[in-house]
Short mmCIF file of C-alpha atoms in Angstrom, two decimals:
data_model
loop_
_atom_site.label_atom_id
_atom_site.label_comp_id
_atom_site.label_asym_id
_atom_site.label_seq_id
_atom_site.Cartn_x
_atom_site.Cartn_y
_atom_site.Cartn_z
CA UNK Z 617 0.00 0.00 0.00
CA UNK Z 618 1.46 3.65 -0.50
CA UNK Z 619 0.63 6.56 1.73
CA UNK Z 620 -3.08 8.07 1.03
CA UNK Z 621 -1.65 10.66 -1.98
CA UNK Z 622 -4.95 11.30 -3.56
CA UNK Z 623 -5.49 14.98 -4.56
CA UNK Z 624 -9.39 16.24 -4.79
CA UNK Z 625 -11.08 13.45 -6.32
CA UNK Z 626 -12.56 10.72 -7.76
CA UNK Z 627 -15.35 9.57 -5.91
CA UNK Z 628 -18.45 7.34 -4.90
CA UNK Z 629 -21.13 8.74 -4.33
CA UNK Z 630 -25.35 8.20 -5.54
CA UNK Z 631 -27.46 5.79 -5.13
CA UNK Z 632 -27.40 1.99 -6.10
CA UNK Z 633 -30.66 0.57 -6.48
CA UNK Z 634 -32.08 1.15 -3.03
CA UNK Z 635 -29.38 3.26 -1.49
CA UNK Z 636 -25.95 1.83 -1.70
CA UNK Z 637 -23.51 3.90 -3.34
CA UNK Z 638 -21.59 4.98 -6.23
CA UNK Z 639 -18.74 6.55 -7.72
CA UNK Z 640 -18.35 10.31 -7.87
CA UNK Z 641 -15.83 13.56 -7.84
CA UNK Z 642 -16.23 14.88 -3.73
CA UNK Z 643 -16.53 18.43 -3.12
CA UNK Z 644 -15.47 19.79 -6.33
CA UNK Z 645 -15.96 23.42 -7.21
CA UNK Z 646 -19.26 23.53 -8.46
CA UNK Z 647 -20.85 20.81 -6.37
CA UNK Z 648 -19.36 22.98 -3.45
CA UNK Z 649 -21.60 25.89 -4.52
CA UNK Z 650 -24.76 23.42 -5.28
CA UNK Z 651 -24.49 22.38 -1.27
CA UNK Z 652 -23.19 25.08 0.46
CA UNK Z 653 -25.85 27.56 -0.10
CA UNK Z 654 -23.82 30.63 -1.19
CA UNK Z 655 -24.03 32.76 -4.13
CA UNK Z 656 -24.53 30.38 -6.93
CA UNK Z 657 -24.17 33.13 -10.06
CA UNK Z 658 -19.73 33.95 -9.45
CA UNK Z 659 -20.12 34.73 -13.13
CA UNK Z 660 -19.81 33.44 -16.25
CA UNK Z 661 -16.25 32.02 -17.18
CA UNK Z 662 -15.09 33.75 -19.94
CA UNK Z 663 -11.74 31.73 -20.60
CA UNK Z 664 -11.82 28.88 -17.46
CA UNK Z 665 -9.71 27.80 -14.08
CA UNK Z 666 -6.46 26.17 -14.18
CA UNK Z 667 -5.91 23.15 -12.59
CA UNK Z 668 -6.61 22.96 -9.23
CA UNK Z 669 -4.82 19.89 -6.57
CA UNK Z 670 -5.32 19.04 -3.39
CA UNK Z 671 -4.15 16.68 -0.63
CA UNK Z 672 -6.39 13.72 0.74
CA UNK Z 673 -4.23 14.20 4.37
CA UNK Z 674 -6.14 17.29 3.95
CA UNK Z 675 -9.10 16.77 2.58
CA UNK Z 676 -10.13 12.68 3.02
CA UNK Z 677 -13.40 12.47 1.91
CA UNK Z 678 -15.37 10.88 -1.69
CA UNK Z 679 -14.16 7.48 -1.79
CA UNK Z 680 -10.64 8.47 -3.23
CA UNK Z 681 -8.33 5.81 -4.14
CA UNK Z 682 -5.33 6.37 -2.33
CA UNK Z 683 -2.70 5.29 -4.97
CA UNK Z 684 -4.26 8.37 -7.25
CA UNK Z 685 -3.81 12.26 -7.43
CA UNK Z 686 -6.05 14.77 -9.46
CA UNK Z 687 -6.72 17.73 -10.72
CA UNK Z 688 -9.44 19.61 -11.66
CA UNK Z 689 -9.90 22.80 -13.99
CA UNK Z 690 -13.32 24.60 -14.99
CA UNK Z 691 -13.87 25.81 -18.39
CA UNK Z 692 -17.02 27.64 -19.86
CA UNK Z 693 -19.93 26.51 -20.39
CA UNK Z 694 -19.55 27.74 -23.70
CA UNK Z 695 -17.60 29.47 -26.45
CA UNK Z 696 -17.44 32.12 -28.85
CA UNK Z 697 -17.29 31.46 -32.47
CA UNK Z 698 -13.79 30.68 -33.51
CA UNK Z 699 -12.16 30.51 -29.67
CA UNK Z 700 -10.82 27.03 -28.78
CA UNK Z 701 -9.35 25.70 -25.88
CA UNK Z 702 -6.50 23.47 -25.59
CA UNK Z 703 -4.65 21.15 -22.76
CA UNK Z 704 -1.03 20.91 -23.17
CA UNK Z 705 0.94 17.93 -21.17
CA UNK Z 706 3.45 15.77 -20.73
CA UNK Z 707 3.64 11.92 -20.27
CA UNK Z 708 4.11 10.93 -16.85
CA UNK Z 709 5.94 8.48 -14.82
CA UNK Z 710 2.54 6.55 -13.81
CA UNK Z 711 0.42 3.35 -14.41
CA UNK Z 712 -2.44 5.78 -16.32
CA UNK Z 713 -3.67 9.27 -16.79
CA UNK Z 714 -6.48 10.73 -18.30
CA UNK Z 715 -8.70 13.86 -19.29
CA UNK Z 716 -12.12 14.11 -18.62
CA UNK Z 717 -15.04 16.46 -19.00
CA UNK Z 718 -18.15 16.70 -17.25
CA UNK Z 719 -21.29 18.85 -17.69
CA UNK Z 720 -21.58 20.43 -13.99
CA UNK Z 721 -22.10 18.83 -10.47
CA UNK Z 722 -25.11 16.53 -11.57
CA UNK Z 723 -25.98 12.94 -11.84
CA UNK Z 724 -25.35 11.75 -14.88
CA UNK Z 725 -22.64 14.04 -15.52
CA UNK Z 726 -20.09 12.37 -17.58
CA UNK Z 727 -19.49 13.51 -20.95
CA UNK Z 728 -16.20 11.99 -21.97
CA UNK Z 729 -12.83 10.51 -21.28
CA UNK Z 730 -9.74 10.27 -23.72
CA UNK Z 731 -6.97 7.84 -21.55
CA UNK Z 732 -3.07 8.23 -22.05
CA UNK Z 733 -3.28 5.17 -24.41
CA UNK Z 734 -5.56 7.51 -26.83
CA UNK Z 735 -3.57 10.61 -26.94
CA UNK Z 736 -0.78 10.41 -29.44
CA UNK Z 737 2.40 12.49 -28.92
CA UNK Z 738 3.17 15.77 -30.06
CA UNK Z 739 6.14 13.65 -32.74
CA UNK Z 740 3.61 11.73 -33.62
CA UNK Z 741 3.49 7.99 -32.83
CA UNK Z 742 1.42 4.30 -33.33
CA UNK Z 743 -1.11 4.01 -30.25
CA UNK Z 744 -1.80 0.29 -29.00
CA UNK Z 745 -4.84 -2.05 -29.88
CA UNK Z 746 -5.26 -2.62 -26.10
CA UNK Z 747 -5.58 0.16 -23.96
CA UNK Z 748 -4.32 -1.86 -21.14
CA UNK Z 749 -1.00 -1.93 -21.83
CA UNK Z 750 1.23 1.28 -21.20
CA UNK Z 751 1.38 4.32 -23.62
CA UNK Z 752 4.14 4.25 -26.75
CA UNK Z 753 5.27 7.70 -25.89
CA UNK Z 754 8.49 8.09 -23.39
CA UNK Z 755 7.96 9.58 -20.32
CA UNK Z 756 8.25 13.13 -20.64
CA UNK Z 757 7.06 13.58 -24.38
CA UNK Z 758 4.79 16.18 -25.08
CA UNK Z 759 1.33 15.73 -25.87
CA UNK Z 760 -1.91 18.18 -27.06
CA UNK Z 761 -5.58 18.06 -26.63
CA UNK Z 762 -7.97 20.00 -27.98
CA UNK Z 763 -11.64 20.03 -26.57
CA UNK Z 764 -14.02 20.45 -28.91
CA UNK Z 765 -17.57 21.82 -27.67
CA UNK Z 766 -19.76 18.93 -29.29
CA UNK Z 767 -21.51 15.39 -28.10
CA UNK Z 768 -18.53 12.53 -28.52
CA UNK Z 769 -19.26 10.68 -31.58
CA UNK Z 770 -21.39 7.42 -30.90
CA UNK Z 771 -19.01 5.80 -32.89
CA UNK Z 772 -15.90 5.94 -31.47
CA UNK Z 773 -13.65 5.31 -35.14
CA UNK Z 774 -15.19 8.50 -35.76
CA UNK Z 775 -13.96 10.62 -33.03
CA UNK Z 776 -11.42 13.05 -33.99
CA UNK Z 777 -7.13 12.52 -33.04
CA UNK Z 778 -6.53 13.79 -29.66
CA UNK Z 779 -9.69 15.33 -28.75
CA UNK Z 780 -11.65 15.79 -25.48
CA UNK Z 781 -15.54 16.18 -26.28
CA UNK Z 782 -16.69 18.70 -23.82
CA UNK Z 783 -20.72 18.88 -24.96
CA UNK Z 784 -22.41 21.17 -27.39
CA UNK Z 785 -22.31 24.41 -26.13
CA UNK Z 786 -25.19 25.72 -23.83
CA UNK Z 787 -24.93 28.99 -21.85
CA UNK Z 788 -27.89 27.71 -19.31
CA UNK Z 789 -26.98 28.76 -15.86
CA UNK Z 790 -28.83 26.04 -12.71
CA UNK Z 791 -27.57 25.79 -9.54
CA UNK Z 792 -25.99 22.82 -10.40
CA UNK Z 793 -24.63 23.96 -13.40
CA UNK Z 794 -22.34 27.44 -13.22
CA UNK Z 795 -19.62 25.58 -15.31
CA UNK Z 796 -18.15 22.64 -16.87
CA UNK Z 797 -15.14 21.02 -15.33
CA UNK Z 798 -12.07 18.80 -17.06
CA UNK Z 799 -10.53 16.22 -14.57
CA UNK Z 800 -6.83 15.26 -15.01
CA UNK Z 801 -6.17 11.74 -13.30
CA UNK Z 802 -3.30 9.83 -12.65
CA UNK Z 803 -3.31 6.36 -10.87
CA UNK Z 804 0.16 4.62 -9.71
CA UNK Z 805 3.41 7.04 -9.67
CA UNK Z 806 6.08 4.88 -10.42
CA UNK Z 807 8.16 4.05 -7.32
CA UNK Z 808 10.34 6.99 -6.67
CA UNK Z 809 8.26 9.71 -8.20
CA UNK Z 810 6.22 12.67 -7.29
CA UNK Z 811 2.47 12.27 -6.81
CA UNK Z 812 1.62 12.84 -10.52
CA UNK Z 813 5.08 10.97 -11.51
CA UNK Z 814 7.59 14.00 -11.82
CA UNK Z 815 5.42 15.74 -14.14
CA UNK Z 816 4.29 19.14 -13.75
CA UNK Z 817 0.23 19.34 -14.38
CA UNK Z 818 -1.01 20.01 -17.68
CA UNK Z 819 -1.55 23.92 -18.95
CA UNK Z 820 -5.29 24.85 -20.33
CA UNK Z 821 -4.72 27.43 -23.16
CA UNK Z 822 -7.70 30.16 -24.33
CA UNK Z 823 -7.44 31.06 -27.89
CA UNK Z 824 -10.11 33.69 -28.80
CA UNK Z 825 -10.42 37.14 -30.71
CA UNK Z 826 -7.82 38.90 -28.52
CA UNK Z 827 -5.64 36.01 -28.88
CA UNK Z 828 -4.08 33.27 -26.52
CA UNK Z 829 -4.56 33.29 -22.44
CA UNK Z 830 -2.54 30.83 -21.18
CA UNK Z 831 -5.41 29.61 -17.95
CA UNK Z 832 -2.69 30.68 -15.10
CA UNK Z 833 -3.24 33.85 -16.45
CA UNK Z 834 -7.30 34.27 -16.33
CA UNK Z 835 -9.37 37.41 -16.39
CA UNK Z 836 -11.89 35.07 -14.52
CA UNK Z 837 -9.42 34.58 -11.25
CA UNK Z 838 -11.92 36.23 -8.73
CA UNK Z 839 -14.61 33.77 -9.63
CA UNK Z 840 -12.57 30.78 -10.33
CA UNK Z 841 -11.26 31.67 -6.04
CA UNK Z 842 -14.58 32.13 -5.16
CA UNK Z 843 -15.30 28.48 -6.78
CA UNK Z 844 -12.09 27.06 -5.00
CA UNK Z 845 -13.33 28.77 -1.64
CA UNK Z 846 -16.69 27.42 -1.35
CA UNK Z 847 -15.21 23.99 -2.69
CA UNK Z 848 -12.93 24.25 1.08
CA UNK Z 849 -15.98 24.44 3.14
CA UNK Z 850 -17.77 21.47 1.61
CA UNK Z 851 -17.27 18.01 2.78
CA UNK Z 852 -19.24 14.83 0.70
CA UNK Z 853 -20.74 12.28 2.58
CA UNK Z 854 -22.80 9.05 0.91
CA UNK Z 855 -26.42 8.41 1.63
CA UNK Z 856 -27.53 6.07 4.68
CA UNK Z 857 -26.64 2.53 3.63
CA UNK Z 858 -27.32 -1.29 5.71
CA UNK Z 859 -25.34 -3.39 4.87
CA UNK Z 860 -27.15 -7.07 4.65
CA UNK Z 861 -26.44 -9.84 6.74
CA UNK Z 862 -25.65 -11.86 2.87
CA UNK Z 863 -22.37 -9.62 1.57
CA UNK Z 864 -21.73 -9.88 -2.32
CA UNK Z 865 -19.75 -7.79 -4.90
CA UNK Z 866 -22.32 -6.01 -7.06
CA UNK Z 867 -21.69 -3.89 -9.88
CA UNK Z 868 -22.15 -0.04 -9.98
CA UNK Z 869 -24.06 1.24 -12.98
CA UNK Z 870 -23.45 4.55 -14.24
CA UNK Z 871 -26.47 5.17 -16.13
CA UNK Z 872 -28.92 3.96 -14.18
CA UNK Z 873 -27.92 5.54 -11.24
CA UNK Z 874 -27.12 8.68 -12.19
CA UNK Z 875 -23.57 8.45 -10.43
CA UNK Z 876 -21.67 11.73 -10.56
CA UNK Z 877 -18.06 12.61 -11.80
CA UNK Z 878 -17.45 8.83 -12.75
CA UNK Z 879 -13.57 7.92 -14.13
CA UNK Z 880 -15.05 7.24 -17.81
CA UNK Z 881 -12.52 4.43 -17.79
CA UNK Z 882 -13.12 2.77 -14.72
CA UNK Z 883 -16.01 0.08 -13.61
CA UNK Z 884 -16.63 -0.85 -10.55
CA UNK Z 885 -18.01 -3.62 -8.04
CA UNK Z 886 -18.92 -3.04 -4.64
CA UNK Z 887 -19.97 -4.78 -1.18
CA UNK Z 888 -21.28 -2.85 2.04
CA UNK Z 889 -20.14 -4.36 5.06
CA UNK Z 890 -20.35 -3.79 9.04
CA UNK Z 891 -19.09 -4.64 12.24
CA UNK Z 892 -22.59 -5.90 13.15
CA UNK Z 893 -22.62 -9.16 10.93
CA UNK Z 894 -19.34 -10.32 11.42
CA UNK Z 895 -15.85 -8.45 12.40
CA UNK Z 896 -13.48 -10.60 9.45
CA UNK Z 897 -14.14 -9.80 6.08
CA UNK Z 898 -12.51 -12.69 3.46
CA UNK Z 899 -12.15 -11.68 -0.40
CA UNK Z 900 -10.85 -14.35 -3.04
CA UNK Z 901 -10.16 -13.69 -6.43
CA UNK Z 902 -8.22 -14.24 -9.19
CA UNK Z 903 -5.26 -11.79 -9.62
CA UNK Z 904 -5.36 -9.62 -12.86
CA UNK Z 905 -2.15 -9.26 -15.45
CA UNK Z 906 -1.44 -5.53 -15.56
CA UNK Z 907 1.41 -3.75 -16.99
CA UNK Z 908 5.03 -3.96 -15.29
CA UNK Z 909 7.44 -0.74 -14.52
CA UNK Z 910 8.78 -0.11 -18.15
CA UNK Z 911 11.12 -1.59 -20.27
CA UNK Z 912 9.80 -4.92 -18.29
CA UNK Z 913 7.29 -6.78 -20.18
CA UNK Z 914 5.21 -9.42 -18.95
CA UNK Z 915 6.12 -13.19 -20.17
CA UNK Z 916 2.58 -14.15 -19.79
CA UNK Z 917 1.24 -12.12 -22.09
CA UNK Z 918 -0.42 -8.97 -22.55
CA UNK Z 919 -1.70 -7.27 -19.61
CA UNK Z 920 -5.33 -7.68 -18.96
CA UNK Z 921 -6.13 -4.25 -17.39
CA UNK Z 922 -4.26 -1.35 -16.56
CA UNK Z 923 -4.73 -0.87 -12.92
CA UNK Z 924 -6.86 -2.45 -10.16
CA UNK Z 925 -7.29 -1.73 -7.06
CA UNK Z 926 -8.96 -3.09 -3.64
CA UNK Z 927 -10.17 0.04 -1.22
CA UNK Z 928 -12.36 0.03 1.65
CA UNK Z 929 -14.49 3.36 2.93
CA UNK Z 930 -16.13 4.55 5.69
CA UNK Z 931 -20.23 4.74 5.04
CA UNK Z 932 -21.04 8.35 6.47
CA UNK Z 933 -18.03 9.79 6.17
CA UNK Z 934 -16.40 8.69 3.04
CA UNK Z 935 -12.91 8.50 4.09
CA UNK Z 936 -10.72 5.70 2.71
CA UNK Z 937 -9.45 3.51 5.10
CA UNK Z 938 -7.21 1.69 2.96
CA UNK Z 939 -6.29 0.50 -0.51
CA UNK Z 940 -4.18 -2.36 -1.95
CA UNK Z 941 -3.19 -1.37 -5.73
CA UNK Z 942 -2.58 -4.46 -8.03
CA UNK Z 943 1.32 -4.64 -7.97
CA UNK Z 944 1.00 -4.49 -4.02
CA UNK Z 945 -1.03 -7.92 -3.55
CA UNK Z 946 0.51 -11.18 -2.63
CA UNK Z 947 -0.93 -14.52 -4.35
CA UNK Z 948 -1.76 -18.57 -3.14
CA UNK Z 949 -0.35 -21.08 -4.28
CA UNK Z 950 -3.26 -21.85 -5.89
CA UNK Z 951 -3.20 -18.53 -8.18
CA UNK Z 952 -5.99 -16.87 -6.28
CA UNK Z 953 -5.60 -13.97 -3.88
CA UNK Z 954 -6.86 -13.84 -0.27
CA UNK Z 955 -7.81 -10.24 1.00
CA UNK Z 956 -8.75 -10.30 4.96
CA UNK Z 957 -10.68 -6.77 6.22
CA UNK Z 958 -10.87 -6.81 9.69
CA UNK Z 959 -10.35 -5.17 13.29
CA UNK Z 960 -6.90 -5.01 14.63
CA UNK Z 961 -8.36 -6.84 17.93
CA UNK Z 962 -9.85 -9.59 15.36
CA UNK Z 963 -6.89 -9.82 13.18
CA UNK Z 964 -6.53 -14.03 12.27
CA UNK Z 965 -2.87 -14.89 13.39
CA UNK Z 966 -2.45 -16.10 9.35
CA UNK Z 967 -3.81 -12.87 7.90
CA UNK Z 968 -0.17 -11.77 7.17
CA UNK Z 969 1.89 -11.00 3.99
CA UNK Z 970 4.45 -14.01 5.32
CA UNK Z 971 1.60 -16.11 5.07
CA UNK Z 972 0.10 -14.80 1.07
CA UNK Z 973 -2.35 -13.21 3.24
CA UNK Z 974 -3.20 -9.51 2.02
CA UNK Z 975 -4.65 -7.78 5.17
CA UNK Z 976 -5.76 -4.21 5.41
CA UNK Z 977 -7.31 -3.14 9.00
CA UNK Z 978 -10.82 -2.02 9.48
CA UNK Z 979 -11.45 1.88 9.57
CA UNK Z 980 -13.05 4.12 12.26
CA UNK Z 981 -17.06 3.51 11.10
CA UNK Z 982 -19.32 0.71 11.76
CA UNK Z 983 -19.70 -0.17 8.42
CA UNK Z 984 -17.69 -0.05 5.21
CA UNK Z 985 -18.36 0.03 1.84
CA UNK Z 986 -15.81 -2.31 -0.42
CA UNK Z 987 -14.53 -1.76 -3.77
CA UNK Z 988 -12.96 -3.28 -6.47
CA UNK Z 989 -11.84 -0.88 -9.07
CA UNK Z 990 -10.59 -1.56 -12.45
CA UNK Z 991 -9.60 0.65 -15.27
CA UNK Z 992 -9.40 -0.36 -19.06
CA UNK Z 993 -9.74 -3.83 -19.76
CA UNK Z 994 -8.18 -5.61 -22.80
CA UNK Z 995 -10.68 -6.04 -25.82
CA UNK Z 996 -12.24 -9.32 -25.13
CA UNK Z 997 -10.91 -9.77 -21.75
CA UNK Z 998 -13.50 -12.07 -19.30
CA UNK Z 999 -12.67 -10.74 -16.60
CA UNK Z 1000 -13.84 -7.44 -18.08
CA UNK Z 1001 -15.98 -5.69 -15.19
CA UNK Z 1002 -17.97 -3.93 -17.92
CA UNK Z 1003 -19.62 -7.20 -18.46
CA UNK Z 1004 -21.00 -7.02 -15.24
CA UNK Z 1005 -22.00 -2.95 -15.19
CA UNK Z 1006 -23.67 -3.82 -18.75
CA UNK Z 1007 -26.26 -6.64 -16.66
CA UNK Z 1008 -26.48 -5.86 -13.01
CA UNK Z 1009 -29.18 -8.78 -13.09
CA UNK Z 1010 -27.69 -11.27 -13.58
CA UNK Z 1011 -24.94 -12.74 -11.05
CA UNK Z 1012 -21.48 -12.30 -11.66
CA UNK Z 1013 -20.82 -15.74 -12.06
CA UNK Z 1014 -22.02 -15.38 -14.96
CA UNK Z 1015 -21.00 -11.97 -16.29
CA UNK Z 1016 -17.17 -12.31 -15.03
CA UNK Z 1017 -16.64 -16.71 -14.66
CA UNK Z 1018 -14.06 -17.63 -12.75
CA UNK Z 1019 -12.82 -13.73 -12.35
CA UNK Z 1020 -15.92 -13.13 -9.70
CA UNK Z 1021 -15.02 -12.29 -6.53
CA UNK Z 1022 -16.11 -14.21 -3.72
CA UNK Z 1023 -16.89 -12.51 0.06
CA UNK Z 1024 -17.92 -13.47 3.09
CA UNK Z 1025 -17.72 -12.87 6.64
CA UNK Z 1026 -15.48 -15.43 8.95
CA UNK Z 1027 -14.37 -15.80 12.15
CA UNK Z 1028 -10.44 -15.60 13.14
CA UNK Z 1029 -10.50 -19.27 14.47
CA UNK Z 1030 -11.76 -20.31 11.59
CA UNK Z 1031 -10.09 -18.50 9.07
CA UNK Z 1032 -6.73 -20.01 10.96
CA UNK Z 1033 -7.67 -23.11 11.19
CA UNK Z 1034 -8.16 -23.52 7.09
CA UNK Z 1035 -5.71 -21.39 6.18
CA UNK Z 1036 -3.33 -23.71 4.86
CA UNK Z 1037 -6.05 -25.53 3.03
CA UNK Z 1038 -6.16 -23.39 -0.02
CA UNK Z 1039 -7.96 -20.41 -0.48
CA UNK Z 1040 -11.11 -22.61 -2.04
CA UNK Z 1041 -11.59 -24.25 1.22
CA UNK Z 1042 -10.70 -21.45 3.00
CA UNK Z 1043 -13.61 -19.25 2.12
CA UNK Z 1044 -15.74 -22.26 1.68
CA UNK Z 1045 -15.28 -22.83 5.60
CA UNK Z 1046 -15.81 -19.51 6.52
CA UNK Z 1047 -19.33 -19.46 4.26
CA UNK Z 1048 -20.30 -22.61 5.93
CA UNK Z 1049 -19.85 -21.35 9.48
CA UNK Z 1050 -21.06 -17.92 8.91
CA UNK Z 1051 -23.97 -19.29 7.43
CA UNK Z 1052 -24.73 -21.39 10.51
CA UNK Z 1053 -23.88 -19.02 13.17
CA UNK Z 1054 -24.49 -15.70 12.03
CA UNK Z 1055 -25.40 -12.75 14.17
CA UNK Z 1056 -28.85 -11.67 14.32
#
């Protein structure tokens, strides 16, 4: 695990079916404004807001995933004739960045998402078939966006090279809805590096009738602080969930529930747990291939995703406990990896690292919500969580095979005493018990 790095951030937060949770930006800008009650009319942007980071130490709240930094930038809701805005980077020293634009702080947000496997350098350069495996470019190459004020193409051959759709243009102010915001992600510095990987954070650029206004340089600065100063004062918490006595991975659907500021290129599966049904939480699954620290390549094969991550949250206060990132995890002997979740006082004596035992300890609420996130999947891939996402129905033995995660809760005497009997028996024991002695 790496200390919590996260800057202002991805996050989880609407509801699932009856009120469980899903992912969202916390306390962004404009959401800030939508909840805080003040003055929702700062203006209208004329050119936009630079990048903006900030600390999780300092501000732990929206599910963040604590191997990931961000930034976010606002831009306006619309144009003039002829102006254009640009994003000007360089590639970093991480698992996976990525730009993406969002129509203000509403459900159902997301507009679009172009990953670091998508954008081609400013040289020029072939991009790879699967967006799981690392970008072509050299860390530290120059690249250029351009965001175009129109709906992405449905059909994504016909999108145009190194372009973030932002949305046709629409000047309609709402109280949700004062701006639209571009999200810079990164997920994984490489050991060694910075937050965002030794990489300064990309520039915005304003070209327009008077010419070019580099964002840094804004004529909108006393709104775009008055955005970043109610964004301080707001903290996002999740709706009431209860967790079931029965804990299972489910997927989280974007559309149908309306989940804002979603990573475009992430899918997600989720459990809620709490103290009250059981204090040992047991996860088994099947580790995923992702990409190795350049020039390393993998002699299995092509990765499978690029990054995935276990995290657990607080419910009512959205704080991340904890997350173990892919490269981080140990494995079985029998391929599969065990994941324990539990108190310090209920810790199992074989829930350690010595043992292939990945344990993370319990955080400071009742109950947690669990998540397994995973970013872009190789075409074809069944272990694709999309698969799941695209039919919440049906179970996810189904959707994902042998790459569904199985959960339960266990107790420590039981989880030692099968421990050495492979992690199939393992959770099977602690099913079997917890099924026959579980709490009221």
């Amino acid at each position: 695990m790496t200390k919590i790095q996260t800057r202002r951030a991805s996050a989880l937060l609407s509801p699932l079916r009856s009120a469980a949770v899903g992912l969202m930006l916390a306390a962004t800008s404009v959401a800030a404004y939508a909840q805080s009650g003040s003055p929702l009319s700062p203006g209208r942007l004329t050119v936009g807001c630079p990048f903006v980071t900030n600390t999780s130490e300092e501000r732990n709240t929206g599910f963040l995933d604590d191997n990931a930094s961000y930034g976010i930038a606002q831009i306006p809701l619309s144009v003039p004739d002829g102006a254009s805005i640009r994003i000007e980077g360089l590639y970093s020293q991480v698992r996976y960045f990525s730009l993406q634009s969002y129509d203000g702080a509403r459900g159902g947000n997301y507009i679009d998402a172009i990953a670091d496997a998508r954008i081609a350098a400013n040289g020029g350069g072939a991009l790879n078939a699967n967006p799981a495996l690392l970008p072509t470019a050299s860390y530290g190459t120059g690249y250029t966006v351009q965001l175009r004020f129109a709906d992405p193409p449905a059909d994504p051959a016909q999108r145009a090279p190194n372009t973030l759709y932002v949305g046709a243009p629409d000047p309609r102010v709402s109280p949700t809805r004062v701006a639209k915001q571009i999200i810079y992600r990164i997920y994984l510095p490489n050991p060694g590096t910075s937050d965002f990987g030794n990489t300064a954070i990309p520039r915005l650029f304003y070209t327009g009738p008077t010419g070019e206004i580099a964002f840094e340089n804004t004529p909108d600065r006393r709104r775009c602080d008055r955005i970043e100063r109610a964004s301080q004062s707001t903290r996002a918490v999740n709706p009431a969930v209860i967790p079931g006595r029965n804990i299972i991975f489910e997927p989280i659907t974007r559309t149908q529930d309306q989940v804002l500021y979603p990573n475009g290129d992430s899918n997600y599966l989720r459990a809620a747990s709490s103290l009250n049904h059981g204090d040992v939480v047991v996860i088994r699954t099947l580790p995923f291939r992702a990409p190795p620290l350049p020039p390393l390549l993998r002699a299995d094969g092509e990765p499978d995703v690029r990054y995935l991550s276990l995290c657990h949250y607080g419910l009512g206060t959205s704080a991340v406990a904890s997350c173990f990132a892919d490269r981080d995890t140990v494995v079985q002997p029998d391929g599969y990896e065990v994941h324990v979740i539990s108190t310090l006082a209920a810790r199992p004596t074989a829930a350690t690292r010595a043992r292939l035992v990945n344990w993370q300890m319990w955080g400071e609420t009742r109950s947690e919500l669990i998540v397994l996130r995973q970013l872009l999947a190789r075409p074809g891939f069944g272990g694709d969580y999309l698969r799941a996402v695209n039919n919440p129905e049906l179970p996810l033995a189904l959707t994902l095979g042998g790459f569904a995660p199985e959960i339960t809760y266990c107790r420590s005497a039981v989880f030692d005493a099968n421990a050495n009997a492979g992690s199939s028996a393992l959770i099977n024991a602690c099913r079997a018990e917890f099924a026959a002695n579980r709490r009221p």
